[in-house]
Amino acid sequence: MGWTDERVENLKKLWQDGLSASQIAKQLGGVTRNAVIGKVHRLGLSGRATPSKPARPVFKAPRPQRAVAQPAAPRRIAEPMVAQAPAPPPVRYIDEAPGSATVLTLGAHMCKWPIGDPSTDGFTFCGRRQDDGPYCSEHARVAYQPAQAKKRSGPNELARSLRRYI
């Protein structure tokens, strides 16, 4: 079916009333949504008097507050003694003990330093308050080592590095 003058006037009226292209196509009959869009474009019809969607009152339901998970009691599992270098005394917060967080209780601002073997039931995370980054201050010192000073390139250093390739 072609675009007669009567159908074009009807299209213009419906477009100005704010109907969508699909709604106009249904009312006109015999045309598709894309045909309506193309004709509107060719006619140069611009803005609409009203939006195509009915105005609905804006209502946002208040978000329910998140339940704060209580940290589980620390598990005590006998681990084999391994000889290690003595670590500096950790900085501990009054209410936080390392190893008190599990995968389920680990929060956004808790230290994510793993403690123990992940394949065992006793595996936990540090769980203390983190300063900046994923770890607390104690574990950040272990995880992030300061950059080493560059060695001076002298004749001895050059000769030593070249010996590797000869």
PDB file of C-alpha atoms in Angstrom:
ATOM      1  CA  MET A   1       0.000   0.000   0.000  1.00  0.00           C
ATOM      2  CA  GLY A   2       1.400   3.423  -0.941  1.00  0.00           C
ATOM      3  CA  TRP A   3       1.588   6.673   0.963  1.00  0.00           C
ATOM      4  CA  THR A   4      -1.462   8.757   0.035  1.00  0.00           C
ATOM      5  CA  ASP A   5      -1.855  12.357   1.149  1.00  0.00           C
ATOM      6  CA  GLU A   6      -4.487  11.268   3.667  1.00  0.00           C
ATOM      7  CA  ARG A   7      -2.191   8.590   5.158  1.00  0.00           C
ATOM      8  CA  VAL A   8       0.734  11.051   5.329  1.00  0.00           C
ATOM      9  CA  GLU A   9      -1.433  13.580   7.213  1.00  0.00           C
ATOM     10  CA  ASN A  10      -2.610  10.838   9.551  1.00  0.00           C
ATOM     11  CA  LEU A  11       1.056   9.809  10.081  1.00  0.00           C
ATOM     12  CA  LYS A  12       2.044  13.404  10.905  1.00  0.00           C
ATOM     13  CA  LYS A  13      -0.818  13.750  13.398  1.00  0.00           C
ATOM     14  CA  LEU A  14      -0.073  10.465  15.132  1.00  0.00           C
ATOM     15  CA  TRP A  15       3.657  11.286  15.249  1.00  0.00           C
ATOM     16  CA  GLN A  16       2.957  14.676  16.857  1.00  0.00           C
ATOM     17  CA  ASP A  17       0.616  12.979  19.343  1.00  0.00           C
ATOM     18  CA  GLY A  18       3.620  10.983  20.563  1.00  0.00           C
ATOM     19  CA  LEU A  19       2.785   7.507  19.346  1.00  0.00           C
ATOM     20  CA  SER A  20       5.640   5.131  18.617  1.00  0.00           C
ATOM     21  CA  ALA A  21       6.424   3.958  15.084  1.00  0.00           C
ATOM     22  CA  SER A  22       5.013   0.513  15.926  1.00  0.00           C
ATOM     23  CA  GLN A  23       1.768   2.000  17.211  1.00  0.00           C
ATOM     24  CA  ILE A  24       1.432   4.202  14.116  1.00  0.00           C
ATOM     25  CA  ALA A  25       2.077   1.220  11.823  1.00  0.00           C
ATOM     26  CA  LYS A  26      -0.710  -0.731  13.549  1.00  0.00           C
ATOM     27  CA  GLN A  27      -3.176   2.152  13.244  1.00  0.00           C
ATOM     28  CA  LEU A  28      -2.375   2.866   9.608  1.00  0.00           C
ATOM     29  CA  GLY A  29      -2.348  -0.806   8.630  1.00  0.00           C
ATOM     30  CA  GLY A  30      -0.462  -2.239   5.679  1.00  0.00           C
ATOM     31  CA  VAL A  31       2.902  -0.663   6.662  1.00  0.00           C
ATOM     32  CA  THR A  32       5.754  -1.791   8.882  1.00  0.00           C
ATOM     33  CA  ARG A  33       7.409   0.022  11.719  1.00  0.00           C
ATOM     34  CA  ASN A  34      10.487   0.595   9.555  1.00  0.00           C
ATOM     35  CA  ALA A  35       8.338   2.068   6.763  1.00  0.00           C
ATOM     36  CA  VAL A  36       6.900   4.553   9.261  1.00  0.00           C
ATOM     37  CA  ILE A  37      10.380   5.470  10.522  1.00  0.00           C
ATOM     38  CA  GLY A  38      11.624   5.957   6.957  1.00  0.00           C
ATOM     39  CA  LYS A  39       8.664   8.151   6.011  1.00  0.00           C
ATOM     40  CA  VAL A  40       9.071  10.251   9.184  1.00  0.00           C
ATOM     41  CA  HIS A  41      12.720  10.724   8.314  1.00  0.00           C
ATOM     42  CA  ARG A  42      11.989  11.670   4.685  1.00  0.00           C
ATOM     43  CA  LEU A  43       9.296  14.128   5.805  1.00  0.00           C
ATOM     44  CA  GLY A  44      11.775  15.698   8.226  1.00  0.00           C
ATOM     45  CA  LEU A  45       9.457  15.406  11.205  1.00  0.00           C
ATOM     46  CA  SER A  46      11.360  16.344  14.310  1.00  0.00           C
ATOM     47  CA  GLY A  47      10.443  16.420  17.965  1.00  0.00           C
ATOM     48  CA  ARG A  48       7.212  15.241  19.464  1.00  0.00           C
ATOM     49  CA  ALA A  49       4.675  16.955  21.637  1.00  0.00           C
ATOM     50  CA  THR A  50       4.637  14.150  24.206  1.00  0.00           C
ATOM     51  CA  PRO A  51       6.880  11.172  24.864  1.00  0.00           C
ATOM     52  CA  SER A  52       5.892   7.871  23.305  1.00  0.00           C
ATOM     53  CA  LYS A  53       5.874   6.106  26.670  1.00  0.00           C
ATOM     54  CA  PRO A  54       3.193   7.009  29.194  1.00  0.00           C
ATOM     55  CA  ALA A  55       4.507   9.057  32.076  1.00  0.00           C
ATOM     56  CA  ARG A  56       4.878   6.954  35.198  1.00  0.00           C
ATOM     57  CA  PRO A  57       5.512   8.292  38.647  1.00  0.00           C
ATOM     58  CA  VAL A  58       9.130   7.822  39.583  1.00  0.00           C
ATOM     59  CA  PHE A  59       9.235   5.696  42.687  1.00  0.00           C
ATOM     60  CA  LYS A  60      12.285   3.965  44.003  1.00  0.00           C
ATOM     61  CA  ALA A  61      11.761   1.536  46.799  1.00  0.00           C
ATOM     62  CA  PRO A  62      14.289   1.969  49.597  1.00  0.00           C
ATOM     63  CA  ARG A  63      17.024  -0.616  49.504  1.00  0.00           C
ATOM     64  CA  PRO A  64      16.995  -3.077  52.348  1.00  0.00           C
ATOM     65  CA  GLN A  65      19.998  -2.763  54.599  1.00  0.00           C
ATOM     66  CA  ARG A  66      22.676  -5.387  54.171  1.00  0.00           C
ATOM     67  CA  ALA A  67      23.094  -7.833  56.975  1.00  0.00           C
ATOM     68  CA  VAL A  68      26.573  -7.645  58.430  1.00  0.00           C
ATOM     69  CA  ALA A  69      28.022 -11.110  58.815  1.00  0.00           C
ATOM     70  CA  GLN A  70      29.578 -11.829  62.181  1.00  0.00           C
ATOM     71  CA  PRO A  71      33.087 -13.238  61.845  1.00  0.00           C
ATOM     72  CA  ALA A  72      33.290 -16.906  62.747  1.00  0.00           C
ATOM     73  CA  ALA A  73      35.292 -17.970  65.757  1.00  0.00           C
ATOM     74  CA  PRO A  74      38.911 -18.629  64.764  1.00  0.00           C
ATOM     75  CA  ARG A  75      39.612 -22.286  64.120  1.00  0.00           C
ATOM     76  CA  ARG A  76      42.558 -23.877  65.805  1.00  0.00           C
ATOM     77  CA  ILE A  77      44.131 -26.651  63.782  1.00  0.00           C
ATOM     78  CA  ALA A  78      47.497 -28.125  64.599  1.00  0.00           C
ATOM     79  CA  GLU A  79      49.878 -27.359  61.760  1.00  0.00           C
ATOM     80  CA  PRO A  80      53.298 -28.943  61.294  1.00  0.00           C
ATOM     81  CA  MET A  81      56.151 -26.836  62.577  1.00  0.00           C
ATOM     82  CA  VAL A  82      58.225 -25.341  59.784  1.00  0.00           C
ATOM     83  CA  ALA A  83      61.434 -23.470  60.460  1.00  0.00           C
ATOM     84  CA  GLN A  84      60.931 -19.862  59.401  1.00  0.00           C
ATOM     85  CA  ALA A  85      62.715 -16.620  59.971  1.00  0.00           C
ATOM     86  CA  PRO A  86      61.195 -14.723  62.898  1.00  0.00           C
ATOM     87  CA  ALA A  87      58.697 -12.167  61.630  1.00  0.00           C
ATOM     88  CA  PRO A  88      58.401  -8.709  63.141  1.00  0.00           C
ATOM     89  CA  PRO A  89      55.628  -8.456  65.715  1.00  0.00           C
ATOM     90  CA  PRO A  90      52.403  -7.794  63.838  1.00  0.00           C
ATOM     91  CA  VAL A  91      50.362  -4.663  64.317  1.00  0.00           C
ATOM     92  CA  ARG A  92      47.048  -5.949  65.622  1.00  0.00           C
ATOM     93  CA  TYR A  93      43.787  -4.164  66.100  1.00  0.00           C
ATOM     94  CA  ILE A  94      41.989  -4.770  69.362  1.00  0.00           C
ATOM     95  CA  ASP A  95      39.018  -6.644  67.880  1.00  0.00           C
ATOM     96  CA  GLU A  96      40.739  -8.339  64.974  1.00  0.00           C
ATOM     97  CA  ALA A  97      42.678 -11.574  64.985  1.00  0.00           C
ATOM     98  CA  PRO A  98      44.445 -12.774  61.828  1.00  0.00           C
ATOM     99  CA  GLY A  99      42.857 -15.796  60.258  1.00  0.00           C
ATOM    100  CA  SER A 100      39.344 -14.909  61.328  1.00  0.00           C
ATOM    101  CA  ALA A 101      37.851 -14.446  57.852  1.00  0.00           C
ATOM    102  CA  THR A 102      36.601 -17.167  55.547  1.00  0.00           C
ATOM    103  CA  VAL A 103      35.603 -16.874  51.906  1.00  0.00           C
ATOM    104  CA  LEU A 104      32.017 -16.316  53.007  1.00  0.00           C
ATOM    105  CA  THR A 105      32.774 -13.668  55.656  1.00  0.00           C
ATOM    106  CA  LEU A 106      35.510 -11.768  53.776  1.00  0.00           C
ATOM    107  CA  GLY A 107      34.348  -8.164  53.285  1.00  0.00           C
ATOM    108  CA  ALA A 108      35.438  -5.364  50.980  1.00  0.00           C
ATOM    109  CA  HIS A 109      37.724  -3.647  53.506  1.00  0.00           C
ATOM    110  CA  MET A 110      39.321  -6.751  54.983  1.00  0.00           C
ATOM    111  CA  CYS A 111      42.858  -8.058  54.416  1.00  0.00           C
ATOM    112  CA  LYS A 112      42.832 -10.806  51.798  1.00  0.00           C
ATOM    113  CA  TRP A 113      46.137 -12.425  52.787  1.00  0.00           C
ATOM    114  CA  PRO A 114      45.657 -16.211  52.649  1.00  0.00           C
ATOM    115  CA  ILE A 115      46.544 -18.195  55.756  1.00  0.00           C
ATOM    116  CA  GLY A 116      47.087 -21.941  55.500  1.00  0.00           C
ATOM    117  CA  ASP A 117      46.619 -24.423  52.701  1.00  0.00           C
ATOM    118  CA  PRO A 118      43.620 -23.736  50.445  1.00  0.00           C
ATOM    119  CA  SER A 119      42.942 -27.467  50.109  1.00  0.00           C
ATOM    120  CA  THR A 120      42.353 -27.919  53.852  1.00  0.00           C
ATOM    121  CA  ASP A 121      39.351 -27.042  56.001  1.00  0.00           C
ATOM    122  CA  GLY A 122      41.429 -24.680  58.136  1.00  0.00           C
ATOM    123  CA  PHE A 123      42.128 -22.262  55.288  1.00  0.00           C
ATOM    124  CA  THR A 124      41.277 -18.653  56.172  1.00  0.00           C
ATOM    125  CA  PHE A 125      42.201 -15.096  55.297  1.00  0.00           C
ATOM    126  CA  CYS A 126      43.811 -12.524  57.563  1.00  0.00           C
ATOM    127  CA  GLY A 127      40.612 -10.454  57.787  1.00  0.00           C
ATOM    128  CA  ARG A 128      42.118  -7.434  59.533  1.00  0.00           C
ATOM    129  CA  ARG A 129      41.265  -3.928  58.395  1.00  0.00           C
ATOM    130  CA  GLN A 130      43.153  -3.071  55.206  1.00  0.00           C
ATOM    131  CA  ASP A 131      44.941   0.237  54.841  1.00  0.00           C
ATOM    132  CA  ASP A 132      45.407   0.763  51.130  1.00  0.00           C
ATOM    133  CA  GLY A 133      45.109  -2.102  48.683  1.00  0.00           C
ATOM    134  CA  PRO A 134      44.069  -5.674  49.343  1.00  0.00           C
ATOM    135  CA  TYR A 135      46.275  -6.295  52.415  1.00  0.00           C
ATOM    136  CA  CYS A 136      46.713  -4.931  55.936  1.00  0.00           C
ATOM    137  CA  SER A 137      49.911  -3.004  56.694  1.00  0.00           C
ATOM    138  CA  GLU A 138      51.777  -6.083  57.961  1.00  0.00           C
ATOM    139  CA  HIS A 139      51.019  -8.206  54.901  1.00  0.00           C
ATOM    140  CA  ALA A 140      51.548  -5.302  52.506  1.00  0.00           C
ATOM    141  CA  ARG A 141      55.163  -5.093  53.738  1.00  0.00           C
ATOM    142  CA  VAL A 142      55.638  -8.757  52.878  1.00  0.00           C
ATOM    143  CA  ALA A 143      53.811  -8.613  49.551  1.00  0.00           C
ATOM    144  CA  TYR A 144      55.340  -5.413  48.211  1.00  0.00           C
ATOM    145  CA  GLN A 145      59.112  -5.257  48.492  1.00  0.00           C
ATOM    146  CA  PRO A 146      60.820  -1.885  47.940  1.00  0.00           C
ATOM    147  CA  ALA A 147      62.503  -1.420  44.574  1.00  0.00           C
ATOM    148  CA  GLN A 148      66.179  -2.327  44.552  1.00  0.00           C
ATOM    149  CA  ALA A 149      68.671   0.411  43.754  1.00  0.00           C
ATOM    150  CA  LYS A 150      70.212   0.031  40.295  1.00  0.00           C
ATOM    151  CA  LYS A 151      73.781  -1.121  40.244  1.00  0.00           C
ATOM    152  CA  ARG A 152      76.374   1.134  38.713  1.00  0.00           C
ATOM    153  CA  SER A 153      77.506  -0.112  35.361  1.00  0.00           C
ATOM    154  CA  GLY A 154      81.251  -0.276  35.514  1.00  0.00           C
ATOM    155  CA  PRO A 155      83.838  -2.267  33.603  1.00  0.00           C
ATOM    156  CA  ASN A 156      83.691  -5.125  36.130  1.00  0.00           C
ATOM    157  CA  GLU A 157      79.896  -5.356  35.914  1.00  0.00           C
ATOM    158  CA  LEU A 158      80.011  -5.276  32.120  1.00  0.00           C
ATOM    159  CA  ALA A 159      82.621  -8.049  32.001  1.00  0.00           C
ATOM    160  CA  ARG A 160      80.642 -10.160  34.463  1.00  0.00           C
ATOM    161  CA  SER A 161      77.399  -9.805  32.488  1.00  0.00           C
ATOM    162  CA  LEU A 162      79.170 -10.619  29.187  1.00  0.00           C
ATOM    163  CA  ARG A 163      80.676 -13.807  30.634  1.00  0.00           C
ATOM    164  CA  ARG A 164      77.190 -15.277  30.783  1.00  0.00           C
ATOM    165  CA  TYR A 165      76.967 -15.197  27.001  1.00  0.00           C
ATOM    166  CA  ILE A 166      80.486 -16.352  26.142  1.00  0.00           C
TER     167      ILE A 166
END
